[in-house]
XYZ file of N, CA, C and O in Angstrom:
804
model
N 18.468 26.615 8.777
C 18.406 25.495 8.092
C 18.655 25.829 6.730
O 18.046 26.791 5.872
N 20.067 25.567 5.995
C 20.066 26.144 4.545
C 19.334 25.315 3.681
O 19.858 24.148 3.380
N 18.531 26.016 2.893
C 17.765 24.873 1.829
C 17.676 25.728 0.418
O 16.925 25.922 0.214
N 18.770 26.526 0.334
C 18.896 26.866 -1.020
C 18.656 25.942 -2.503
O 18.344 26.303 -3.426
N 18.600 24.643 -2.065
C 18.390 23.600 -3.112
C 16.785 23.365 -3.206
O 16.604 22.417 -3.891
N 16.348 24.067 -2.150
C 14.824 23.207 -2.028
C 14.009 24.263 -2.362
O 13.908 25.365 -1.453
N 12.951 24.733 -2.939
C 12.473 25.376 -3.128
C 11.000 25.715 -2.488
O 10.266 25.022 -1.884
N 10.539 26.920 -2.172
C 9.543 27.195 -1.339
C 8.469 26.569 -2.146
O 7.245 26.009 -1.552
N 8.274 26.445 -3.396
C 6.823 25.451 -4.314
C 6.853 24.350 -4.334
O 6.047 23.780 -3.622
N 8.039 23.844 -3.909
C 8.048 22.123 -3.694
C 7.849 22.298 -1.975
O 7.181 21.448 -1.518
N 8.355 22.667 -1.021
C 7.848 22.749 0.209
C 6.323 22.668 0.303
O 5.482 22.541 1.685
N 5.756 23.794 -0.279
C 4.252 24.191 0.217
C 3.277 23.272 -0.127
O 2.314 23.186 -0.183
N 4.000 21.946 -1.292
C 3.096 20.792 -2.023
C 2.397 20.035 -0.623
O 3.184 19.983 0.359
N 1.306 19.155 -0.907
C 0.911 18.476 0.274
C 1.624 16.765 -0.233
O 0.558 16.198 -0.760
N 2.486 16.725 0.363
C 3.186 15.092 0.266
C 2.594 14.381 1.119
O 2.492 14.539 2.436
N 2.186 13.345 0.268
C 1.298 12.159 1.282
C 2.025 11.039 1.549
O 1.541 10.277 2.508
N 3.406 10.793 0.734
C 3.796 9.393 0.840
C 5.374 9.876 0.618
O 5.787 10.383 -0.253
N 6.454 9.454 1.440
C 7.761 9.648 0.823
C 8.289 8.252 0.921
O 7.960 7.212 2.146
N 9.085 7.826 -0.288
C 9.681 6.686 -0.422
C 10.790 6.724 -0.461
O 11.459 7.332 -1.048
N 11.985 5.957 0.676
C 13.401 5.755 0.521
C 13.669 4.313 0.185
O 13.461 3.438 0.736
N 14.576 4.462 -0.790
C 14.895 3.078 -1.456
C 16.777 2.807 -1.820
O 17.466 3.985 -2.257
N 17.177 1.944 -1.672
C 18.558 1.918 -1.841
C 18.917 0.049 -1.817
O 18.161 -0.763 -1.737
N 20.226 -0.025 -2.144
C 20.405 -1.626 -2.030
C 21.917 -1.421 -1.437
O 21.825 -1.133 -0.426
N 23.213 -1.631 -2.041
C 24.306 -2.074 -1.277
C 24.609 -0.850 -0.826
O 24.738 0.730 -1.592
N 25.133 -0.659 0.574
C 25.143 0.645 1.081
C 24.217 1.731 1.698
O 24.217 2.521 2.287
N 22.883 0.778 1.489
C 21.810 1.591 1.674
C 21.292 1.903 3.220
O 21.000 2.415 3.848
N 21.735 0.718 4.526
C 21.732 0.350 5.645
C 22.645 1.714 6.197
O 21.797 2.649 6.974
N 23.815 1.781 5.721
C 24.336 2.821 6.488
C 23.834 4.367 5.861
O 24.002 5.263 6.795
N 23.391 4.149 4.880
C 23.036 5.659 4.138
C 21.608 5.815 5.054
O 21.470 7.341 5.348
N 20.888 5.086 5.114
C 19.222 5.332 5.541
C 19.760 5.579 7.219
O 18.956 6.638 8.034
N 21.112 5.167 8.075
C 21.330 5.143 9.286
C 21.509 6.713 9.656
O 21.566 7.514 10.698
N 21.749 7.173 8.582
C 22.157 8.918 8.295
C 20.839 10.044 8.238
O 21.165 10.870 8.249
N 20.354 9.178 7.633
C 18.877 9.999 7.193
C 17.893 9.889 7.989
O 17.502 10.900 8.413
N 17.477 8.703 8.284
C 16.425 8.505 9.021
C 16.064 8.847 10.624
O 15.185 9.387 11.104
N 17.333 8.767 11.430
C 16.644 9.390 12.676
C 16.898 10.742 12.704
O 15.860 11.160 13.713
N 16.295 11.756 11.738
C 16.527 12.991 11.809
C 15.206 13.024 11.543
O 14.969 14.617 11.330
N 14.487 12.408 11.418
C 13.034 12.536 10.801
C 12.329 13.136 12.354
O 12.371 13.187 13.101
N 11.466 14.111 11.698
C 10.524 14.924 12.775
C 9.696 14.309 13.685
O 8.890 13.294 13.030
N 8.922 14.707 15.047
C 8.341 13.950 15.596
C 7.379 15.247 16.153
O 7.560 16.494 16.392
N 5.869 15.138 15.257
C 5.552 14.016 15.072
C 5.679 13.851 13.447
O 5.902 15.258 13.067
N 5.439 12.613 12.691
C 6.023 12.796 11.407
C 4.469 12.861 10.636
O 3.638 12.018 10.569
N 4.539 13.797 9.740
C 3.286 14.026 8.800
C 3.340 13.514 8.016
O 2.187 13.538 7.063
N 4.039 12.537 7.308
C 3.556 11.571 6.414
C 4.248 10.064 6.611
O 5.172 9.930 7.067
N 3.788 9.113 5.833
C 4.435 7.785 6.259
C 5.850 7.991 5.336
O 5.650 8.397 4.112
N 6.724 7.117 5.693
C 8.217 6.869 5.037
C 8.192 5.406 4.932
O 8.029 4.737 5.796
N 7.990 4.766 3.660
C 7.852 3.565 3.255
C 9.767 3.404 2.861
O 10.232 3.967 2.047
N 10.279 2.394 3.165
C 11.645 2.005 3.273
C 12.140 0.907 2.781
O 11.128 -0.056 3.120
N 12.748 0.319 1.564
C 13.204 -0.808 0.894
C 14.533 -0.771 0.858
O 15.163 0.035 -0.344
N 15.124 -1.971 0.860
C 16.539 -2.277 0.267
C 16.186 -3.432 0.334
O 15.779 -4.332 0.630
N 17.567 -4.064 -0.856
C 17.538 -5.401 -1.064
C 17.789 -6.496 -0.185
O 18.782 -6.152 0.558
N 17.175 -7.244 -0.201
C 17.338 -8.474 0.902
C 17.422 -9.496 0.648
O 16.903 -10.198 -0.682
N 18.507 -10.477 1.233
C 18.386 -12.129 0.973
C 16.851 -12.483 1.089
O 16.397 -12.357 2.056
N 16.613 -13.415 -0.218
C 15.244 -14.041 0.518
C 15.225 -15.332 1.365
O 14.029 -14.999 1.935
N 15.931 -15.844 1.646
C 15.878 -16.683 2.460
C 16.268 -16.419 3.899
O 16.747 -16.966 5.070
N 16.580 -14.971 4.622
C 16.884 -14.310 5.674
C 15.693 -13.223 6.131
O 15.733 -12.638 5.301
N 15.380 -13.642 7.133
C 14.336 -12.634 8.077
C 15.084 -11.135 8.232
O 15.989 -11.200 8.535
N 14.037 -10.415 7.998
C 14.559 -8.979 8.038
C 14.836 -8.495 9.250
O 13.404 -8.585 9.993
N 15.673 -7.880 9.786
C 15.778 -7.056 10.956
C 15.597 -5.690 10.808
O 16.499 -4.871 12.163
N 15.441 -4.840 9.530
C 15.570 -3.388 9.706
C 14.771 -2.956 10.612
O 15.313 -2.266 11.163
N 13.342 -3.204 10.714
C 12.596 -2.527 11.308
C 13.019 -2.790 12.856
O 12.981 -1.649 13.619
N 13.557 -3.691 13.124
C 13.891 -3.781 14.996
C 15.181 -2.611 15.021
O 15.467 -1.701 15.928
N 16.060 -2.606 13.943
C 17.456 -2.060 13.812
C 17.265 -0.450 13.927
O 17.470 0.396 14.836
N 16.251 -0.099 13.242
C 15.983 1.487 12.969
C 15.016 1.718 14.403
O 14.800 3.236 14.953
N 13.934 1.011 14.859
C 13.254 1.370 15.930
C 13.845 1.917 17.262
O 13.476 2.626 17.984
N 14.938 1.217 17.052
C 15.746 1.173 18.423
C 16.484 2.630 18.373
O 16.923 3.140 19.219
N 16.698 3.083 16.829
C 17.374 4.519 17.033
C 16.726 5.605 16.734
O 17.020 6.825 16.570
N 15.133 5.574 16.495
C 14.340 6.942 16.133
C 13.076 6.608 17.379
O 12.532 6.116 18.086
N 12.542 8.016 17.012
C 11.531 8.420 18.337
C 10.386 8.226 17.522
O 9.235 7.916 18.289
N 10.091 8.006 16.343
C 8.632 7.978 15.677
C 8.279 6.163 15.422
O 9.343 5.384 15.410
N 7.131 5.612 15.228
C 6.980 4.616 14.861
C 7.724 3.700 13.936
O 7.640 4.199 12.873
N 8.195 2.369 14.011
C 9.168 1.806 13.042
C 8.491 0.428 12.870
O 8.617 -0.254 13.764
N 7.938 -0.036 12.066
C 7.400 -1.526 11.777
C 7.831 -1.999 10.394
O 7.956 -1.174 9.577
N 7.339 -3.396 10.382
C 7.556 -4.268 8.630
C 6.253 -3.754 8.299
O 5.378 -4.157 9.124
N 6.297 -3.176 7.034
C 4.783 -3.646 6.361
C 4.409 -4.938 6.471
O 5.238 -5.912 5.830
N 3.206 -4.782 6.279
C 2.475 -6.120 5.978
C 1.511 -6.237 5.427
O 0.747 -4.674 4.642
N 0.542 -7.234 4.582
C 0.082 -7.451 3.666
C -1.572 -6.968 4.438
O -1.905 -7.384 5.673
N -2.191 -6.113 3.484
C -3.551 -5.474 3.554
C -3.199 -4.274 4.664
O -4.525 -3.600 4.984
N -2.445 -4.140 5.360
C -2.250 -2.822 6.114
C -2.215 -1.508 5.741
O -1.660 -1.207 4.507
N -3.068 -0.449 6.068
C -3.152 0.792 5.782
C -1.767 1.451 5.603
O -0.918 1.229 7.114
N -1.701 2.277 5.086
C -0.445 3.006 5.008
C -0.778 4.425 5.687
O -1.658 5.019 5.727
N -0.091 4.699 6.923
C -0.697 5.751 7.752
C 0.445 6.435 8.066
O 1.974 6.453 8.225
N 0.144 7.894 7.817
C 1.043 9.096 8.284
C 1.848 8.680 9.781
O 0.980 8.167 10.660
N 2.971 9.082 9.740
C 3.346 9.126 11.492
C 4.099 7.780 11.415
O 4.761 7.845 12.716
N 4.400 6.650 10.616
C 4.688 5.848 10.550
C 6.075 5.524 9.593
O 5.671 6.034 8.277
N 7.044 5.024 9.866
C 8.330 4.429 9.295
C 7.864 2.953 8.825
O 7.856 2.242 9.874
N 7.773 2.614 7.371
C 7.891 1.102 7.389
C 8.685 0.751 6.532
O 9.545 1.271 5.614
N 8.928 -0.694 6.822
C 10.282 -1.018 5.993
C 9.368 -2.522 5.041
O 8.956 -3.446 6.003
N 10.066 -2.531 4.187
C 9.740 -3.905 3.317
C 10.503 -4.857 3.897
O 11.887 -5.021 3.828
N 9.907 -6.134 3.966
C 10.546 -7.653 4.370
C 11.331 -8.005 3.436
O 10.646 -8.037 2.469
N 11.682 -9.334 3.565
C 12.364 -10.022 2.508
C 11.437 -10.874 2.054
O 10.629 -12.068 2.473
N 11.789 -11.366 1.033
C 11.368 -12.493 0.383
C 9.793 -12.089 -0.493
O 9.380 -13.041 -1.039
N 9.449 -11.134 -0.515
C 8.256 -10.703 -1.038
C 8.252 -9.144 -1.793
O 8.893 -8.452 -1.209
N 7.591 -8.954 -2.932
C 7.545 -8.145 -3.418
C 6.649 -7.004 -2.506
O 5.573 -7.581 -2.003
N 6.720 -5.980 -2.351
C 5.804 -4.796 -1.709
C 5.298 -4.264 -2.542
O 6.281 -3.116 -3.340
N 3.990 -3.504 -2.818
C 3.282 -2.579 -3.427
C 2.369 -1.932 -2.953
O 1.859 -2.174 -1.853
N 1.412 -0.877 -3.354
C 1.037 -0.109 -2.640
C -0.345 -0.097 -3.355
O -0.360 0.493 -4.629
N -1.724 -0.417 -3.184
C -2.737 -0.570 -3.763
C -3.491 0.790 -3.847
O -3.196 1.647 -2.981
N -4.459 0.863 -4.557
C -5.210 1.968 -4.877
C -5.909 2.855 -3.588
O -6.053 4.137 -3.598
N -6.165 1.841 -3.156
C -7.168 2.075 -1.246
C -6.072 2.732 -0.244
O -6.348 2.669 1.060
N -4.729 2.529 -0.924
C -3.434 3.158 -0.258
C -3.072 1.979 1.218
O -3.193 2.796 2.189
N -3.535 0.665 1.061
C -2.851 -0.310 1.654
C -2.011 -1.156 0.823
O -1.534 -1.122 -0.237
N -1.052 -1.870 1.933
C 0.378 -2.483 1.230
C -0.199 -3.803 0.692
O -1.286 -4.379 1.521
N 0.454 -4.426 -0.132
C 0.065 -5.895 -0.855
C 1.747 -6.376 -0.706
O 2.506 -5.696 -1.301
N 1.411 -7.820 -0.530
C 2.526 -8.020 -0.796
C 2.454 -9.536 -1.835
O 1.326 -10.168 -1.737
N 3.226 -9.762 -2.519
C 3.370 -10.779 -3.418
C 4.596 -11.435 -3.735
O 5.540 -11.122 -3.320
N 4.418 -12.807 -4.351
C 5.243 -13.467 -4.408
C 5.745 -14.229 -6.044
O 6.380 -14.867 -6.305
N 5.452 -13.169 -6.630
C 5.867 -12.642 -8.336
C 7.281 -12.927 -8.549
O 8.161 -12.632 -7.099
N 7.470 -13.329 -9.483
C 9.186 -13.600 -10.361
C 9.977 -12.253 -9.492
O 9.723 -11.118 -9.350
N 11.018 -12.549 -8.862
C 12.194 -11.313 -8.873
C 12.038 -10.110 -10.095
O 12.028 -10.755 -11.385
N 12.291 -8.986 -10.006
C 12.640 -8.129 -10.798
C 14.020 -7.280 -10.599
O 14.556 -6.912 -9.324
N 14.594 -7.641 -11.599
C 16.315 -7.152 -11.586
C 17.017 -7.894 -10.540
O 17.635 -7.187 -9.757
N 16.300 -8.978 -10.291
C 17.125 -10.581 -9.754
C 16.772 -9.643 -8.197
O 17.316 -10.585 -7.154
N 15.671 -9.401 -7.974
C 15.342 -8.696 -6.139
C 13.997 -8.900 -6.425
O 12.951 -8.838 -6.909
N 13.742 -9.720 -4.917
C 12.070 -9.532 -4.479
C 12.376 -9.307 -2.967
O 12.945 -10.172 -2.361
N 12.061 -8.057 -2.285
C 11.229 -7.086 -2.891
C 12.115 -6.262 -4.228
O 13.444 -6.312 -4.111
N 11.481 -5.604 -5.084
C 11.971 -4.828 -5.907
C 11.694 -3.434 -5.753
O 10.504 -3.138 -5.610
N 12.443 -2.666 -5.945
C 12.332 -1.267 -5.940
C 11.642 -0.672 -7.066
O 10.284 0.227 -6.543
N 11.428 -1.197 -8.329
C 10.576 -0.637 -9.398
C 9.000 -1.105 -9.021
O 8.188 -0.364 -9.230
N 8.859 -2.367 -8.408
C 7.507 -2.576 -8.281
C 6.814 -1.709 -7.189
O 5.769 -1.429 -7.035
N 7.955 -1.361 -5.843
C 6.974 -0.550 -4.909
C 6.819 0.883 -5.522
O 5.863 1.574 -5.424
N 7.863 1.604 -6.445
C 7.583 2.865 -7.004
C 6.588 2.817 -7.936
O 5.832 3.809 -7.999
N 6.248 1.713 -8.863
C 5.531 1.993 -9.816
C 4.023 2.000 -9.490
O 3.020 2.588 -9.812
N 3.973 1.062 -8.307
C 2.470 1.024 -7.549
C 2.039 2.295 -6.636
O 1.201 2.720 -6.825
N 3.158 3.161 -6.313
C 3.244 4.280 -5.500
C 2.735 5.219 -6.250
O 2.105 6.185 -6.040
N 3.592 5.387 -7.438
C 3.184 6.384 -8.523
C 1.681 6.505 -8.756
O 0.898 7.343 -9.076
N 0.828 5.179 -9.240
C -0.355 5.014 -9.338
C -0.970 5.339 -8.383
O -2.186 6.241 -8.536
N -0.674 4.937 -6.947
C -1.734 5.348 -5.883
C -1.327 6.842 -5.257
O -2.690 7.203 -5.165
N -0.196 7.494 -5.660
C -0.229 9.060 -4.861
C 0.057 10.179 -5.917
O -0.279 11.007 -5.343
N 0.217 9.581 -7.153
C 0.450 10.492 -7.866
C 1.475 11.936 -7.528
O 2.497 11.361 -7.143
N 1.267 13.032 -7.944
C 1.760 14.035 -7.453
C 1.899 14.250 -5.896
O 2.624 15.399 -5.631
N 1.356 13.769 -5.484
C 1.767 13.693 -4.069
C 2.824 12.897 -3.239
O 2.831 12.464 -2.087
N 3.707 12.315 -4.244
C 4.680 11.029 -3.693
C 5.829 11.735 -3.826
O 6.187 12.750 -4.753
N 6.851 11.490 -3.109
C 8.266 11.692 -3.017
C 9.344 10.716 -2.918
O 8.727 9.564 -2.323
N 9.832 10.620 -3.819
C 10.676 9.135 -4.258
C 12.025 9.450 -4.026
O 13.062 10.600 -4.661
N 13.157 8.740 -3.306
C 14.437 9.230 -2.869
C 15.152 7.733 -3.152
O 14.915 6.966 -2.673
N 16.012 7.858 -4.211
C 16.693 6.645 -4.091
C 18.201 7.011 -3.892
O 19.101 7.723 -4.252
N 18.869 5.825 -3.064
C 20.338 5.966 -2.674
C 21.308 4.941 -3.504
O 20.903 4.289 -4.454
N 22.351 4.778 -2.783
C 23.223 3.728 -3.117
C 22.943 2.588 -3.338
O 22.173 2.107 -2.834
N 23.491 2.216 -4.462
C 22.945 0.509 -4.913
C 23.879 0.210 -6.083
O 24.587 0.894 -6.821
N 24.135 -1.101 -6.280
C 24.980 -1.870 -7.142
C 24.224 -2.185 -8.663
O 24.747 -2.772 -9.251
N 22.912 -2.157 -8.626
C 22.240 -2.482 -10.186
C 21.299 -1.282 -10.480
O 21.418 -0.109 -10.004
N 20.720 -1.331 -11.481
C 19.474 -0.642 -11.745
C 17.917 -0.399 -11.771
O 17.325 0.365 -11.759
N 17.989 -1.200 -10.619
C 16.696 -1.374 -10.056
C 16.567 -0.141 -9.014
O 17.011 0.659 -8.665
N 14.695 0.401 -9.800
C 14.673 1.656 -9.123
C 14.448 2.822 -10.171
O 13.878 3.402 -10.180
N 15.474 2.759 -11.200
C 15.303 3.846 -12.523
C 14.029 4.213 -12.790
O 13.247 5.081 -13.478
N 13.517 2.724 -13.552
C 12.368 2.641 -14.095
C 11.255 3.480 -13.326
O 10.138 3.979 -13.697
N 11.368 2.905 -11.821
C 10.191 3.400 -11.087
C 10.197 5.106 -10.666
O 9.395 5.707 -10.905
N 11.358 5.482 -10.725
C 11.609 7.184 -10.642
C 11.128 7.709 -11.477
O 10.492 8.885 -11.554
N 11.334 7.203 -13.069
C 10.684 7.740 -14.132
C 9.417 7.619 -14.076
O 8.665 8.903 -14.460
N 8.629 7.215 -13.381
C 7.221 6.716 -13.669
C 6.512 7.726 -12.284
O 5.795 8.320 -12.707
N 7.390 7.587 -11.240
C 7.158 8.939 -10.382
C 7.202 9.981 -11.078
O 5.985 10.693 -10.830
N 8.073 10.264 -11.661
C 8.498 11.578 -12.217
C 7.195 11.918 -13.204
O 6.436 13.309 -13.334
N 7.259 10.921 -14.191
C 5.704 11.338 -14.826
C 4.466 11.523 -14.607
O 3.540 12.046 -15.047
N 4.309 10.926 -13.007
C 3.219 11.526 -12.880
C 3.020 12.619 -11.702
O 2.070 12.779 -11.038
N 4.472 13.305 -11.585
C 4.242 14.450 -11.126
C 4.771 14.717 -9.632
O 4.500 15.498 -8.874
N 5.312 13.549 -9.428
C 6.029 13.319 -7.849
C 7.470 13.792 -7.941
O 7.636 14.239 -8.902
N 7.850 13.780 -6.714
C 9.206 14.521 -6.525
C 10.606 13.547 -6.668
O 9.864 12.535 -5.768
N 11.281 13.400 -7.680
C 12.245 12.493 -7.672
C 13.631 12.989 -7.097
O 13.799 14.464 -7.362
N 14.133 12.365 -6.276
C 15.273 12.880 -5.161
C 16.273 11.754 -5.658
O 15.769 10.533 -5.471
N 17.581 12.227 -5.973
C 18.561 10.792 -6.145
C 19.990 11.105 -5.474
O 20.337 12.356 -5.365
N 20.687 10.626 -4.540
C 21.985 10.466 -3.714
C 23.149 10.749 -4.941
O 22.916 10.011 -6.202
N 23.531 11.861 -4.572
C 24.894 12.096 -5.695
C 25.740 11.019 -5.602
O 26.021 10.374 -4.783
N 25.733 10.552 -7.100
C 26.526 9.443 -7.535
C 28.007 9.593 -7.012
O 28.847 8.609 -6.199
N 28.578 10.866 -6.924
C 29.824 11.110 -6.330
C 30.208 10.506 -5.065
O 31.259 10.417 -4.612
N 29.229 10.570 -4.049
C 29.573 10.194 -3.183
C 28.772 8.932 -2.506
O 28.715 8.466 -1.363
N 28.120 8.358 -3.451
C 27.483 7.093 -2.950
C 28.297 5.845 -2.815
O 29.377 6.152 -3.577
N 27.976 5.026 -1.700
C 29.177 3.952 -1.459
C 29.279 3.140 -2.807
O 30.209 2.720 -3.082
N 28.062 2.782 -3.426
C 27.784 2.087 -4.735
C 27.181 3.070 -5.968
O 25.940 3.326 -5.516
N 28.016 3.874 -6.947
C 27.324 4.634 -7.368
C 26.443 4.125 -8.885
O 25.213 4.715 -9.500
N 26.364 2.817 -8.813
C 25.241 2.337 -10.162
C 24.067 2.720 -10.125
O 23.387 2.910 -11.046
N 23.311 2.375 -8.984
C 21.792 2.596 -8.956
C 21.281 4.231 -9.249
O 20.588 4.493 -9.905
N 22.388 5.030 -8.084
C 21.739 6.576 -8.501
C 21.591 7.072 -9.942
O 21.524 7.565 -10.442
N 23.357 6.980 -10.684
C 23.762 6.907 -11.546
C 22.370 6.212 -12.938
O 22.242 7.241 -13.849
N 22.046 4.900 -12.856
C 21.491 4.597 -13.710
C 19.821 5.515 -13.752
O 19.164 5.773 -14.555
N 19.242 5.751 -12.939
C 18.273 6.616 -12.285
C 18.596 8.471 -13.361
O 17.514 8.597 -14.025
N 19.661 8.617 -12.844
C 19.753 9.956 -13.673
C 19.874 9.878 -14.967
O 19.447 10.461 -16.358
N 20.522 9.092 -15.635
C 20.831 8.719 -16.935
C 19.582 8.231 -17.637
O 19.438 8.620 -18.778
N 18.641 7.478 -16.993
C 17.466 7.004 -17.800
C 16.579 8.310 -17.882
O 15.913 8.849 -18.662
N 16.278 8.845 -16.781
C 15.418 10.289 -16.279
C 15.620 11.279 -15.282
O 15.931 11.115 -14.702
N 16.145 12.510 -15.814
C 16.682 13.271 -15.109
C 15.906 13.519 -13.786
O 14.879 14.160 -14.092
N 16.288 13.152 -12.528
C 15.411 13.771 -11.521
C 15.773 15.233 -10.866
O 15.746 16.194 -11.681
N 14.574 15.470 -10.532
C 14.340 16.904 -9.609
C 15.342 17.382 -8.905
O 15.959 18.437 -9.181
N 15.742 16.978 -8.388
C 17.169 16.904 -7.459
C 17.902 16.096 -6.986
O 17.723 14.489 -7.205
N 19.283 16.206 -7.414
C 20.278 15.087 -7.019
C 21.330 15.479 -5.768
O 21.565 16.592 -5.819
N 21.345 15.095 -4.823
C 21.827 15.618 -3.676
C 22.647 15.044 -3.016
O 22.348 13.435 -2.858
N 23.598 15.210 -1.977
C 24.223 14.677 -1.157
C 23.402 14.204 0.099
O 22.361 14.956 0.415
N 23.719 12.930 0.817
C 23.217 12.441 2.233
C 22.825 13.538 2.698
O 21.573 13.684 3.707
N 23.556 14.918 3.510
C 23.319 15.821 4.404
C 22.218 16.406 3.866
O 21.316 17.314 4.448
N 22.151 16.675 2.432
C 21.325 17.563 1.909
C 19.698 16.643 2.097
O 18.799 17.450 2.121
N 19.821 15.482 1.479
C 18.774 14.874 1.601
C 18.184 14.652 2.703
O 16.747 14.685 3.252
N 19.058 14.436 3.645
C 18.384 14.366 5.376
C 17.643 15.634 5.848
O 16.803 16.030 6.359
N 17.986 16.812 5.476
C 17.436 17.957 5.297
C 16.112 18.014 4.829
O 14.857 18.923 5.414
N 15.855 17.637 3.515
C 14.681 17.332 2.775
C 13.902 17.040 3.471
O 12.540 17.041 3.458
N 14.255 15.584 3.959
C 13.270 14.752 4.552
C 12.869 15.507 5.966
O 11.354 15.588 6.491
N 13.622 16.453 6.862
C 13.172 17.258 7.800
C 11.807 18.019 7.589
O 10.821 17.943 7.962
N 12.181 18.689 6.281
C 11.164 19.312 5.929
C 9.922 19.017 5.383
O 8.727 19.221 5.164
N 9.959 17.848 4.535
C 8.954 17.105 3.958
C 8.351 16.194 5.126
O 6.809 16.189 4.938
N 8.879 15.851 6.335
C 7.943 15.085 7.154
C 7.371 15.935 8.478
O 6.491 15.435 9.378
N 7.589 17.088 8.444
C 7.185 17.979 9.127
C 5.663 18.301 9.008
O 4.905 18.408 8.086
N 4.992 17.834 10.140
C 3.202 17.824 10.217
C 2.494 19.165 10.122
O 3.124 20.353 10.300
N 1.832 19.241 8.901
C 1.111 20.176 8.240
C 0.086 20.700 9.362
O -0.398 19.962 9.753
């Protein structure tokens, strides 16, 4: 595996959670990334896409049919467990509590979105600190930029899809403009990174 863009120091860190988030074009991007996750999976992978509030999410079902690891929709009070891929449902903000359980809330939309990426990232940065990996993909607004900056400030690893290849460049570009991420990568390299980070220690 060619991993010149990924340093041994990062590989040796004990990553305890991985978040993958995006908006417009995100389903296609995640379909390129997630089916390559290793089995068994050594960390939880929490996925969020902007969803219409009035429509049930079928993302967990869509991805479960294509993956060998368990894929579920995140539920209120549910523990965040290694080896599972979680998807945020529609109509609720998803956050992670200090005891590393999920919390759903009906608070006002953030950046016109509920679930909002910033809500998830900010809470995850508090819960996981420097053991968190946050990956931001294609999207059409600036949701996620503040959250990525918070993850970076807490010592987590921040990864942004290269805007030049994103279906919609606005979201990754806003994150880059606000706070330079650790890595800016094309999807093929992010897929390799996920395989390395997800390997069971």
